[in-house]
């Protein structure tokens, strides 16, 4: 009986290190999936969908600091792309600029207006 318990404990200990890489891989897949969906939304025809993509990217950057620069790069690329002027697209672009401005100031230690969450 004692040998069986010892063997079971060894098996469990040897399996535990395998869980951490699996959790990390699952997290990375989830981040990649969220980023891909939000980036796809930026290419949508409808402004509300593009706005949803911007705010999804903002949230992703807040929750995953290692992804921030990639998200900043994407938002900057979006703003550099040519566009047909219209009120809805201008609102989307202003939202992207606000996200970048607020979060870049927050990263530099500036005080944000009440109700604005700093990247965390």
Backbone atoms as SQL, in Angstrom:
CREATE TABLE atoms (id INTEGER PRIMARY KEY, chain TEXT, resi INTEGER, resn TEXT, atom TEXT, x REAL, y REAL, z REAL);
INSERT INTO atoms VALUES
  (1, 'A', 1, 'UNK', 'N', 0.818, -1.189, 0.000),
  (2, 'A', 1, 'UNK', 'CA', 0.000, 0.000, 0.000),
  (3, 'A', 1, 'UNK', 'C', 0.865, 1.258, 0.000),
  (4, 'A', 2, 'UNK', 'N', 1.941, 1.307, 0.817),
  (5, 'A', 2, 'UNK', 'CA', 2.816, 2.466, 0.912),
  (6, 'A', 2, 'UNK', 'C', 3.521, 2.734, -0.407),
  (7, 'A', 3, 'UNK', 'N', 3.904, 1.655, -1.117),
  (8, 'A', 3, 'UNK', 'CA', 4.594, 1.822, -2.401),
  (9, 'A', 3, 'UNK', 'C', 3.649, 2.428, -3.435),
  (10, 'A', 4, 'UNK', 'N', 2.379, 2.060, -3.403),
  (11, 'A', 4, 'UNK', 'CA', 1.400, 2.600, -4.345),
  (12, 'A', 4, 'UNK', 'C', 1.197, 4.089, -4.107),
  (13, 'A', 5, 'UNK', 'N', 1.152, 4.502, -2.832),
  (14, 'A', 5, 'UNK', 'CA', 1.000, 5.924, -2.517),
  (15, 'A', 5, 'UNK', 'C', 2.229, 6.713, -2.965),
  (16, 'A', 6, 'UNK', 'N', 3.401, 6.157, -2.738),
  (17, 'A', 6, 'UNK', 'CA', 4.636, 6.810, -3.155),
  (18, 'A', 6, 'UNK', 'C', 4.665, 6.963, -4.677),
  (19, 'A', 7, 'UNK', 'N', 4.285, 5.909, -5.384),
  (20, 'A', 7, 'UNK', 'CA', 4.261, 5.947, -6.849),
  (21, 'A', 7, 'UNK', 'C', 3.245, 6.980, -7.341),
  (22, 'A', 8, 'UNK', 'N', 2.081, 7.050, -6.716),
  (23, 'A', 8, 'UNK', 'CA', 1.054, 8.026, -7.112),
  (24, 'A', 8, 'UNK', 'C', 1.544, 9.445, -6.859),
  (25, 'A', 9, 'UNK', 'N', 2.226, 9.674, -5.746),
  (26, 'A', 9, 'UNK', 'CA', 2.756, 11.010, -5.436),
  (27, 'A', 9, 'UNK', 'C', 3.813, 11.423, -6.444),
  (28, 'A', 10, 'UNK', 'N', 4.684, 10.502, -6.827),
  (29, 'A', 10, 'UNK', 'CA', 5.714, 10.806, -7.832),
  (30, 'A', 10, 'UNK', 'C', 5.084, 11.148, -9.177),
  (31, 'A', 11, 'UNK', 'N', 4.070, 10.394, -9.560),
  (32, 'A', 11, 'UNK', 'CA', 3.393, 10.668, -10.830),
  (33, 'A', 11, 'UNK', 'C', 2.748, 12.053, -10.825),
  (34, 'A', 12, 'UNK', 'N', 2.125, 12.377, -9.706),
  (35, 'A', 12, 'UNK', 'CA', 1.462, 13.675, -9.615),
  (36, 'A', 12, 'UNK', 'C', 2.490, 14.809, -9.678),
  (37, 'A', 13, 'UNK', 'N', 3.605, 14.662, -8.954),
  (38, 'A', 13, 'UNK', 'CA', 4.647, 15.678, -8.983),
  (39, 'A', 13, 'UNK', 'C', 5.251, 15.828, -10.371),
  (40, 'A', 14, 'UNK', 'N', 5.420, 14.730, -11.061),
  (41, 'A', 14, 'UNK', 'CA', 6.008, 14.811, -12.397),
  (42, 'A', 14, 'UNK', 'C', 5.018, 15.395, -13.405),
  (43, 'A', 15, 'UNK', 'N', 3.717, 15.295, -13.133),
  (44, 'A', 15, 'UNK', 'CA', 2.707, 15.855, -14.035),
  (45, 'A', 15, 'UNK', 'C', 2.476, 17.336, -13.782),
  (46, 'A', 16, 'UNK', 'N', 2.726, 17.817, -12.566),
  (47, 'A', 16, 'UNK', 'CA', 2.469, 19.214, -12.228),
  (48, 'A', 16, 'UNK', 'C', 3.248, 20.204, -13.089),
  (49, 'A', 17, 'UNK', 'N', 4.529, 20.014, -13.347),
  (50, 'A', 17, 'UNK', 'CA', 5.237, 20.984, -14.194),
  (51, 'A', 17, 'UNK', 'C', 4.651, 21.081, -15.602),
  (52, 'A', 18, 'UNK', 'N', 4.007, 20.030, -16.071),
  (53, 'A', 18, 'UNK', 'CA', 3.410, 20.053, -17.404),
  (54, 'A', 18, 'UNK', 'C', 2.203, 20.993, -17.461),
  (55, 'A', 19, 'UNK', 'N', 1.540, 21.235, -16.333),
  (56, 'A', 19, 'UNK', 'CA', 0.354, 22.075, -16.316),
  (57, 'A', 19, 'UNK', 'C', 0.686, 23.539, -16.605),
  (58, 'A', 20, 'UNK', 'N', 1.813, 24.023, -16.073),
  (59, 'A', 20, 'UNK', 'CA', 2.162, 25.428, -16.257),
  (60, 'A', 20, 'UNK', 'C', 2.363, 25.791, -17.731),
  (61, 'A', 21, 'UNK', 'N', 3.139, 25.038, -18.507),
  (62, 'A', 21, 'UNK', 'CA', 3.262, 25.382, -19.926),
  (63, 'A', 21, 'UNK', 'C', 1.932, 25.288, -20.674),
  (64, 'A', 22, 'UNK', 'N', 1.076, 24.344, -20.296),
  (65, 'A', 22, 'UNK', 'CA', -0.219, 24.218, -20.951),
  (66, 'A', 22, 'UNK', 'C', -1.083, 25.435, -20.667),
  (67, 'A', 23, 'UNK', 'N', -1.057, 25.907, -19.412),
  (68, 'A', 23, 'UNK', 'CA', -1.818, 27.111, -19.054),
  (69, 'A', 23, 'UNK', 'C', -1.292, 28.318, -19.812),
  (70, 'A', 24, 'UNK', 'N', 0.027, 28.436, -19.902),
  (71, 'A', 24, 'UNK', 'CA', 0.639, 29.546, -20.638),
  (72, 'A', 24, 'UNK', 'C', 0.247, 29.495, -22.109),
  (73, 'A', 25, 'UNK', 'N', 0.299, 28.310, -22.689),
  (74, 'A', 25, 'UNK', 'CA', -0.080, 28.152, -24.101),
  (75, 'A', 25, 'UNK', 'C', -1.544, 28.523, -24.321),
  (76, 'A', 26, 'UNK', 'N', -2.407, 28.107, -23.415),
  (77, 'A', 26, 'UNK', 'CA', -3.834, 28.426, -23.536),
  (78, 'A', 26, 'UNK', 'C', -4.050, 29.932, -23.429),
  (79, 'A', 27, 'UNK', 'N', -3.337, 30.569, -22.526),
  (80, 'A', 27, 'UNK', 'CA', -3.449, 32.027, -22.382),
  (81, 'A', 27, 'UNK', 'C', -2.978, 32.723, -23.650),
  (82, 'A', 28, 'UNK', 'N', -1.859, 32.280, -24.202),
  (83, 'A', 28, 'UNK', 'CA', -1.341, 32.887, -25.425),
  (84, 'A', 28, 'UNK', 'C', -2.300, 32.694, -26.598),
  (85, 'A', 29, 'UNK', 'N', -2.906, 31.535, -26.689),
  (86, 'A', 29, 'UNK', 'CA', -3.899, 31.293, -27.747),
  (87, 'A', 29, 'UNK', 'C', -5.106, 32.217, -27.580),
  (88, 'A', 30, 'UNK', 'N', -5.544, 32.403, -26.338),
  (89, 'A', 30, 'UNK', 'CA', -6.681, 33.281, -26.065),
  (90, 'A', 30, 'UNK', 'C', -6.344, 34.718, -26.437),
  (91, 'A', 31, 'UNK', 'N', -5.154, 35.168, -26.088),
  (92, 'A', 31, 'UNK', 'CA', -4.726, 36.530, -26.429),
  (93, 'A', 31, 'UNK', 'C', -4.665, 36.696, -27.940),
  (94, 'A', 32, 'UNK', 'N', -4.083, 35.729, -28.619),
  (95, 'A', 32, 'UNK', 'CA', -3.979, 35.792, -30.079),
  (96, 'A', 32, 'UNK', 'C', -5.349, 35.817, -30.718),
  (97, 'A', 33, 'UNK', 'N', -6.263, 35.014, -30.198),
  (98, 'A', 33, 'UNK', 'CA', -7.626, 34.973, -30.723),
  (99, 'A', 33, 'UNK', 'C', -8.335, 36.309, -30.506),
  (100, 'A', 34, 'UNK', 'N', -8.211, 36.865, -29.312),
  (101, 'A', 34, 'UNK', 'CA', -8.839, 38.157, -29.016),
  (102, 'A', 34, 'UNK', 'C', -8.258, 39.259, -29.904),
  (103, 'A', 35, 'UNK', 'N', -6.956, 39.254, -30.074),
  (104, 'A', 35, 'UNK', 'CA', -6.294, 40.258, -30.911),
  (105, 'A', 35, 'UNK', 'C', -6.769, 40.125, -32.360),
  (106, 'A', 36, 'UNK', 'N', -6.808, 38.909, -32.865),
  (107, 'A', 36, 'UNK', 'CA', -7.240, 38.677, -34.242),
  (108, 'A', 36, 'UNK', 'C', -8.670, 39.127, -34.490),
  (109, 'A', 37, 'UNK', 'N', -9.555, 38.809, -33.552),
  (110, 'A', 37, 'UNK', 'CA', -10.955, 39.222, -33.703),
  (111, 'A', 37, 'UNK', 'C', -11.095, 40.741, -33.670),
  (112, 'A', 38, 'UNK', 'N', -10.375, 41.378, -32.746),
  (113, 'A', 38, 'UNK', 'CA', -10.454, 42.841, -32.642),
  (114, 'A', 38, 'UNK', 'C', -9.853, 43.502, -33.878),
  (115, 'A', 39, 'UNK', 'N', -8.755, 42.962, -34.384),
  (116, 'A', 39, 'UNK', 'CA', -8.140, 43.506, -35.600),
  (117, 'A', 39, 'UNK', 'C', -9.086, 43.343, -36.789),
  (118, 'A', 40, 'UNK', 'N', -9.767, 42.212, -36.859),
  (119, 'A', 40, 'UNK', 'CA', -10.759, 42.006, -37.921),
  (120, 'A', 40, 'UNK', 'C', -11.881, 43.037, -37.821),
  (121, 'A', 41, 'UNK', 'N', -12.282, 43.350, -36.602),
  (122, 'A', 41, 'UNK', 'CA', -13.347, 44.327, -36.414),
  (123, 'A', 41, 'UNK', 'C', -12.932, 45.705, -36.938),
  (124, 'A', 42, 'UNK', 'N', -11.653, 46.038, -36.841),
  (125, 'A', 42, 'UNK', 'CA', -11.186, 47.326, -37.365),
  (126, 'A', 42, 'UNK', 'C', -11.387, 47.430, -38.875),
  (127, 'A', 43, 'UNK', 'N', -11.459, 46.296, -39.549),
  (128, 'A', 43, 'UNK', 'CA', -11.667, 46.294, -41.000),
  (129, 'A', 43, 'UNK', 'C', -13.123, 46.206, -41.405),
  (130, 'A', 44, 'UNK', 'N', -14.028, 46.231, -40.444),
  (131, 'A', 44, 'UNK', 'CA', -15.462, 46.095, -40.742),
  (132, 'A', 44, 'UNK', 'C', -15.999, 47.337, -41.444),
  (133, 'A', 45, 'UNK', 'N', -17.097, 47.143, -42.156),
  (134, 'A', 45, 'UNK', 'CA', -17.743, 48.250, -42.864),
  (135, 'A', 45, 'UNK', 'C', -18.471, 49.212, -41.932),
  (136, 'A', 46, 'UNK', 'N', -18.981, 48.705, -40.837),
  (137, 'A', 46, 'UNK', 'CA', -19.809, 49.524, -39.943),
  (138, 'A', 46, 'UNK', 'C', -18.957, 50.137, -38.817),
  (139, 'A', 47, 'UNK', 'N', -19.157, 51.429, -38.600),
  (140, 'A', 47, 'UNK', 'CA', -18.388, 52.153, -37.583),
  (141, 'A', 47, 'UNK', 'C', -18.550, 51.565, -36.177),
  (142, 'A', 48, 'UNK', 'N', -19.753, 51.173, -35.752),
  (143, 'A', 48, 'UNK', 'CA', -19.872, 50.600, -34.404),
  (144, 'A', 48, 'UNK', 'C', -19.029, 49.337, -34.217),
  (145, 'A', 49, 'UNK', 'N', -18.880, 48.565, -35.264),
  (146, 'A', 49, 'UNK', 'CA', -18.060, 47.351, -35.177),
  (147, 'A', 49, 'UNK', 'C', -16.585, 47.742, -35.050),
  (148, 'A', 50, 'UNK', 'N', -16.171, 48.756, -35.803),
  (149, 'A', 50, 'UNK', 'CA', -14.783, 49.224, -35.694),
  (150, 'A', 50, 'UNK', 'C', -14.511, 49.778, -34.294),
  (151, 'A', 51, 'UNK', 'N', -15.482, 50.520, -33.744),
  (152, 'A', 51, 'UNK', 'CA', -15.330, 51.031, -32.380),
  (153, 'A', 51, 'UNK', 'C', -15.200, 49.891, -31.369),
  (154, 'A', 52, 'UNK', 'N', -16.009, 48.864, -31.538),
  (155, 'A', 52, 'UNK', 'CA', -15.925, 47.702, -30.648),
  (156, 'A', 52, 'UNK', 'C', -14.533, 47.079, -30.727),
  (157, 'A', 53, 'UNK', 'N', -13.973, 47.015, -31.919),
  (158, 'A', 53, 'UNK', 'CA', -12.621, 46.493, -32.086),
  (159, 'A', 53, 'UNK', 'C', -11.592, 47.342, -31.368),
  (160, 'A', 54, 'UNK', 'N', -11.745, 48.660, -31.455),
  (161, 'A', 54, 'UNK', 'CA', -10.817, 49.559, -30.754),
  (162, 'A', 54, 'UNK', 'C', -10.870, 49.329, -29.252),
  (163, 'A', 55, 'UNK', 'N', -12.080, 49.249, -28.724),
  (164, 'A', 55, 'UNK', 'CA', -12.215, 49.098, -27.274),
  (165, 'A', 55, 'UNK', 'C', -11.786, 47.702, -26.807),
  (166, 'A', 56, 'UNK', 'N', -11.951, 46.714, -27.656),
  (167, 'A', 56, 'UNK', 'CA', -11.439, 45.368, -27.322),
  (168, 'A', 56, 'UNK', 'C', -9.915, 45.389, -27.277),
  (169, 'A', 57, 'UNK', 'N', -9.304, 46.092, -28.216),
  (170, 'A', 57, 'UNK', 'CA', -7.844, 46.208, -28.217),
  (171, 'A', 57, 'UNK', 'C', -7.356, 46.989, -26.996),
  (172, 'A', 58, 'UNK', 'N', -8.101, 48.025, -26.634),
  (173, 'A', 58, 'UNK', 'CA', -7.737, 48.805, -25.447),
  (174, 'A', 58, 'UNK', 'C', -7.745, 47.913, -24.202),
  (175, 'A', 59, 'UNK', 'N', -8.790, 47.136, -24.069),
  (176, 'A', 59, 'UNK', 'CA', -8.895, 46.234, -22.916),
  (177, 'A', 59, 'UNK', 'C', -7.779, 45.194, -22.918),
  (178, 'A', 60, 'UNK', 'N', -7.485, 44.664, -24.082),
  (179, 'A', 60, 'UNK', 'CA', -6.414, 43.681, -24.198),
  (180, 'A', 60, 'UNK', 'C', -5.081, 44.297, -23.772),
  (181, 'A', 61, 'UNK', 'N', -4.828, 45.524, -24.181),
  (182, 'A', 61, 'UNK', 'CA', -3.586, 46.203, -23.805),
  (183, 'A', 61, 'UNK', 'C', -3.520, 46.455, -22.301),
  (184, 'A', 62, 'UNK', 'N', -4.665, 46.769, -21.696),
  (185, 'A', 62, 'UNK', 'CA', -4.696, 46.999, -20.254),
  (186, 'A', 62, 'UNK', 'C', -4.409, 45.712, -19.486),
  (187, 'A', 63, 'UNK', 'N', -4.954, 44.604, -19.961),
  (188, 'A', 63, 'UNK', 'CA', -4.834, 43.342, -19.235),
  (189, 'A', 63, 'UNK', 'C', -3.534, 42.601, -19.518),
  (190, 'A', 64, 'UNK', 'N', -2.891, 42.907, -20.646),
  (191, 'A', 64, 'UNK', 'CA', -1.687, 42.176, -21.046),
  (192, 'A', 64, 'UNK', 'C', -0.602, 43.158, -21.490),
  (193, 'A', 65, 'UNK', 'N', 0.157, 43.681, -20.538),
  (194, 'A', 65, 'UNK', 'CA', 1.158, 44.706, -20.838),
  (195, 'A', 65, 'UNK', 'C', 2.157, 44.320, -21.930),
  (196, 'A', 66, 'UNK', 'N', 2.466, 43.060, -22.061),
  (197, 'A', 66, 'UNK', 'CA', 3.418, 42.645, -23.098),
  (198, 'A', 66, 'UNK', 'C', 2.858, 42.835, -24.507),
  (199, 'A', 67, 'UNK', 'N', 1.550, 42.991, -24.619),
  (200, 'A', 67, 'UNK', 'CA', 0.913, 43.173, -25.925),
  (201, 'A', 67, 'UNK', 'C', 0.707, 44.647, -26.281),
  (202, 'A', 68, 'UNK', 'N', 0.993, 45.538, -25.352),
  (203, 'A', 68, 'UNK', 'CA', 0.684, 46.956, -25.562),
  (204, 'A', 68, 'UNK', 'C', 1.329, 47.544, -26.804),
  (205, 'A', 69, 'UNK', 'N', 2.623, 47.296, -26.984),
  (206, 'A', 69, 'UNK', 'CA', 3.293, 47.910, -28.131),
  (207, 'A', 69, 'UNK', 'C', 2.729, 47.392, -29.445),
  (208, 'A', 70, 'UNK', 'N', 2.396, 46.127, -29.509),
  (209, 'A', 70, 'UNK', 'CA', 1.792, 45.570, -30.719),
  (210, 'A', 70, 'UNK', 'C', 0.461, 46.250, -31.003),
  (211, 'A', 71, 'UNK', 'N', -0.315, 46.484, -29.961),
  (212, 'A', 71, 'UNK', 'CA', -1.619, 47.133, -30.124),
  (213, 'A', 71, 'UNK', 'C', -1.450, 48.591, -30.520),
  (214, 'A', 72, 'UNK', 'N', -0.492, 49.275, -29.919),
  (215, 'A', 72, 'UNK', 'CA', -0.202, 50.663, -30.311),
  (216, 'A', 72, 'UNK', 'C', 0.183, 50.706, -31.791),
  (217, 'A', 73, 'UNK', 'N', 1.017, 49.771, -32.203),
  (218, 'A', 73, 'UNK', 'CA', 1.430, 49.716, -33.611),
  (219, 'A', 73, 'UNK', 'C', 0.226, 49.526, -34.530),
  (220, 'A', 74, 'UNK', 'N', -0.694, 48.652, -34.135),
  (221, 'A', 74, 'UNK', 'CA', -1.882, 48.408, -34.949),
  (222, 'A', 74, 'UNK', 'C', -2.759, 49.657, -35.033),
  (223, 'A', 75, 'UNK', 'N', -2.981, 50.310, -33.898),
  (224, 'A', 75, 'UNK', 'CA', -3.801, 51.523, -33.907),
  (225, 'A', 75, 'UNK', 'C', -3.158, 52.621, -34.752),
  (226, 'A', 76, 'UNK', 'N', -1.853, 52.765, -34.645),
  (227, 'A', 76, 'UNK', 'CA', -1.154, 53.761, -35.467),
  (228, 'A', 76, 'UNK', 'C', -1.259, 53.416, -36.951),
  (229, 'A', 77, 'UNK', 'N', -1.132, 52.148, -37.290),
  (230, 'A', 77, 'UNK', 'CA', -1.262, 51.731, -38.692),
  (231, 'A', 77, 'UNK', 'C', -2.674, 52.026, -39.194),
  (232, 'A', 78, 'UNK', 'N', -3.665, 51.773, -38.367),
  (233, 'A', 78, 'UNK', 'CA', -5.053, 52.073, -38.743),
  (234, 'A', 78, 'UNK', 'C', -5.207, 53.565, -39.042),
  (235, 'A', 79, 'UNK', 'N', -4.646, 54.383, -38.177),
  (236, 'A', 79, 'UNK', 'CA', -4.775, 55.832, -38.374),
  (237, 'A', 79, 'UNK', 'C', -4.018, 56.328, -39.604),
  (238, 'A', 80, 'UNK', 'N', -2.969, 55.635, -39.997),
  (239, 'A', 80, 'UNK', 'CA', -2.206, 56.039, -41.186),
  (240, 'A', 80, 'UNK', 'C', -2.868, 55.617, -42.487),
  (241, 'A', 81, 'UNK', 'N', -3.784, 54.686, -42.424),
  (242, 'A', 81, 'UNK', 'CA', -4.427, 54.191, -43.644),
  (243, 'A', 81, 'UNK', 'C', -5.323, 55.262, -44.257),
  (244, 'A', 82, 'UNK', 'N', -5.360, 55.328, -45.592),
  (245, 'A', 82, 'UNK', 'CA', -6.260, 56.291, -46.230),
  (246, 'A', 82, 'UNK', 'C', -7.715, 55.920, -45.937),
  (247, 'A', 83, 'UNK', 'N', -8.582, 56.930, -45.940),
  (248, 'A', 83, 'UNK', 'CA', -9.994, 56.669, -45.650),
  (249, 'A', 83, 'UNK', 'C', -10.870, 57.676, -46.378),
  (250, 'A', 84, 'UNK', 'N', -12.107, 57.277, -46.555),
  (251, 'A', 84, 'UNK', 'CA', -13.109, 58.165, -47.131),
  (252, 'A', 84, 'UNK', 'C', -13.724, 58.953, -45.990),
  (253, 'A', 85, 'UNK', 'N', -13.684, 60.258, -46.122),
  (254, 'A', 85, 'UNK', 'CA', -14.191, 61.088, -45.031),
  (255, 'A', 85, 'UNK', 'C', -15.684, 60.880, -44.836),
  (256, 'A', 86, 'UNK', 'N', -16.052, 60.901, -43.603),
  (257, 'A', 86, 'UNK', 'CA', -17.450, 60.771, -43.197),
  (258, 'A', 86, 'UNK', 'C', -17.491, 60.909, -41.691),
  (259, 'A', 87, 'UNK', 'N', -18.620, 61.321, -41.176),
  (260, 'A', 87, 'UNK', 'CA', -18.731, 61.567, -39.733),
  (261, 'A', 87, 'UNK', 'C', -18.446, 60.314, -38.907),
  (262, 'A', 88, 'UNK', 'N', -18.950, 59.170, -39.341),
  (263, 'A', 88, 'UNK', 'CA', -18.730, 57.941, -38.565),
  (264, 'A', 88, 'UNK', 'C', -17.254, 57.568, -38.516),
  (265, 'A', 89, 'UNK', 'N', -16.578, 57.632, -39.655),
  (266, 'A', 89, 'UNK', 'CA', -15.159, 57.265, -39.674),
  (267, 'A', 89, 'UNK', 'C', -14.338, 58.257, -38.866),
  (268, 'A', 90, 'UNK', 'N', -14.699, 59.523, -38.908),
  (269, 'A', 90, 'UNK', 'CA', -13.981, 60.506, -38.093),
  (270, 'A', 90, 'UNK', 'C', -14.138, 60.190, -36.605),
  (271, 'A', 91, 'UNK', 'N', -15.326, 59.735, -36.210),
  (272, 'A', 91, 'UNK', 'CA', -15.551, 59.366, -34.806),
  (273, 'A', 91, 'UNK', 'C', -14.695, 58.158, -34.410),
  (274, 'A', 92, 'UNK', 'N', -14.580, 57.198, -35.302),
  (275, 'A', 92, 'UNK', 'CA', -13.751, 56.023, -35.023),
  (276, 'A', 92, 'UNK', 'C', -12.295, 56.451, -34.875),
  (277, 'A', 93, 'UNK', 'N', -11.829, 57.295, -35.778),
  (278, 'A', 93, 'UNK', 'CA', -10.434, 57.745, -35.729),
  (279, 'A', 93, 'UNK', 'C', -10.164, 58.613, -34.501),
  (280, 'A', 94, 'UNK', 'N', -11.116, 59.432, -34.117),
  (281, 'A', 94, 'UNK', 'CA', -10.956, 60.222, -32.898),
  (282, 'A', 94, 'UNK', 'C', -10.896, 59.313, -31.670),
  (283, 'A', 95, 'UNK', 'N', -11.688, 58.268, -31.675),
  (284, 'A', 95, 'UNK', 'CA', -11.658, 57.311, -30.564),
  (285, 'A', 95, 'UNK', 'C', -10.287, 56.642, -30.487),
  (286, 'A', 96, 'UNK', 'N', -9.738, 56.259, -31.625),
  (287, 'A', 96, 'UNK', 'CA', -8.402, 55.639, -31.646),
  (288, 'A', 96, 'UNK', 'C', -7.362, 56.616, -31.116),
  (289, 'A', 97, 'UNK', 'N', -7.469, 57.861, -31.513),
  (290, 'A', 97, 'UNK', 'CA', -6.528, 58.872, -31.032),
  (291, 'A', 97, 'UNK', 'C', -6.673, 59.097, -29.534),
  (292, 'A', 98, 'UNK', 'N', -7.914, 59.117, -29.041),
  (293, 'A', 98, 'UNK', 'CA', -8.139, 59.279, -27.597),
  (294, 'A', 98, 'UNK', 'C', -7.531, 58.115, -26.819),
  (295, 'A', 99, 'UNK', 'N', -7.730, 56.910, -27.318),
  (296, 'A', 99, 'UNK', 'CA', -7.170, 55.726, -26.647),
  (297, 'A', 99, 'UNK', 'C', -5.652, 55.855, -26.568),
  (298, 'A', 100, 'UNK', 'N', -5.034, 56.173, -27.683),
  (299, 'A', 100, 'UNK', 'CA', -3.576, 56.304, -27.696),
  (300, 'A', 100, 'UNK', 'C', -3.113, 57.432, -26.774),
  (301, 'A', 101, 'UNK', 'N', -3.757, 58.570, -26.868),
  (302, 'A', 101, 'UNK', 'CA', -3.349, 59.729, -26.071),
  (303, 'A', 101, 'UNK', 'C', -3.494, 59.465, -24.579),
  (304, 'A', 102, 'UNK', 'N', -4.649, 58.971, -24.171),
  (305, 'A', 102, 'UNK', 'CA', -4.870, 58.718, -22.745),
  (306, 'A', 102, 'UNK', 'C', -3.902, 57.692, -22.191),
  (307, 'A', 103, 'UNK', 'N', -3.677, 56.637, -22.933),
  (308, 'A', 103, 'UNK', 'CA', -2.846, 55.563, -22.403),
  (309, 'A', 103, 'UNK', 'C', -1.373, 55.870, -22.504),
  (310, 'A', 104, 'UNK', 'N', -0.974, 56.662, -23.481),
  (311, 'A', 104, 'UNK', 'CA', 0.427, 57.068, -23.537),
  (312, 'A', 104, 'UNK', 'C', 0.721, 58.056, -22.413),
  (313, 'A', 105, 'UNK', 'N', -0.213, 58.950, -22.138),
  (314, 'A', 105, 'UNK', 'CA', -0.031, 59.878, -21.013),
  (315, 'A', 105, 'UNK', 'C', 0.002, 59.111, -19.698),
  (316, 'A', 106, 'UNK', 'N', -0.883, 58.133, -19.556),
  (317, 'A', 106, 'UNK', 'CA', -0.931, 57.343, -18.319),
  (318, 'A', 106, 'UNK', 'C', 0.377, 56.588, -18.128),
  (319, 'A', 107, 'UNK', 'N', 0.925, 56.071, -19.210),
  (320, 'A', 107, 'UNK', 'CA', 2.186, 55.335, -19.127),
  (321, 'A', 107, 'UNK', 'C', 3.328, 56.259, -18.725),
  (322, 'A', 108, 'UNK', 'N', 3.210, 57.536, -19.080),
  (323, 'A', 108, 'UNK', 'CA', 4.248, 58.508, -18.742),
  (324, 'A', 108, 'UNK', 'C', 4.045, 59.102, -17.350),
  (325, 'A', 109, 'UNK', 'N', 2.972, 58.681, -16.664),
  (326, 'A', 109, 'UNK', 'CA', 2.736, 59.126, -15.301),
  (327, 'A', 109, 'UNK', 'C', 1.845, 60.349, -15.175),
  (328, 'A', 110, 'UNK', 'N', 1.188, 60.756, -16.235),
  (329, 'A', 110, 'UNK', 'CA', 0.298, 61.909, -16.167),
  (330, 'A', 110, 'UNK', 'C', -0.959, 61.560, -15.393),
  (331, 'A', 111, 'UNK', 'N', -1.581, 62.559, -14.822),
  (332, 'A', 111, 'UNK', 'CA', -2.839, 62.372, -14.095),
  (333, 'A', 111, 'UNK', 'C', -3.965, 62.349, -15.123),
  (334, 'A', 112, 'UNK', 'N', -4.794, 61.324, -15.034),
  (335, 'A', 112, 'UNK', 'CA', -5.910, 61.180, -15.971),
  (336, 'A', 112, 'UNK', 'C', -7.175, 61.825, -15.410),
  (337, 'A', 113, 'UNK', 'N', -8.086, 62.219, -16.296),
  (338, 'A', 113, 'UNK', 'CA', -9.357, 62.775, -15.831),
  (339, 'A', 113, 'UNK', 'C', -10.148, 61.740, -15.043),
  (340, 'A', 114, 'UNK', 'N', -11.038, 62.197, -14.150),
  (341, 'A', 114, 'UNK', 'CA', -11.861, 61.245, -13.374),
  (342, 'A', 114, 'UNK', 'C', -12.651, 60.329, -14.306),
  (343, 'A', 115, 'UNK', 'N', -12.748, 59.067, -13.924),
  (344, 'A', 115, 'UNK', 'CA', -13.521, 58.107, -14.695),
  (345, 'A', 115, 'UNK', 'C', -12.736, 57.419, -15.794),
  (346, 'A', 116, 'UNK', 'N', -11.480, 57.805, -15.979),
  (347, 'A', 116, 'UNK', 'CA', -10.653, 57.176, -17.003),
  (348, 'A', 116, 'UNK', 'C', -9.699, 56.227, -16.305),
  (349, 'A', 117, 'UNK', 'N', -9.736, 54.984, -16.733),
  (350, 'A', 117, 'UNK', 'CA', -8.886, 53.971, -16.118),
  (351, 'A', 117, 'UNK', 'C', -7.516, 53.974, -16.761),
  (352, 'A', 118, 'UNK', 'N', -6.508, 53.975, -15.943),
  (353, 'A', 118, 'UNK', 'CA', -5.139, 53.892, -16.449),
  (354, 'A', 118, 'UNK', 'C', -4.836, 52.458, -16.816),
  (355, 'A', 119, 'UNK', 'N', -3.914, 52.256, -17.759),
  (356, 'A', 119, 'UNK', 'CA', -3.535, 50.887, -18.092),
  (357, 'A', 119, 'UNK', 'C', -2.961, 50.210, -16.864),
  (358, 'A', 120, 'UNK', 'N', -3.312, 48.946, -16.705),
  (359, 'A', 120, 'UNK', 'CA', -2.942, 48.334, -15.470),
  (360, 'A', 120, 'UNK', 'C', -2.048, 47.237, -15.496);
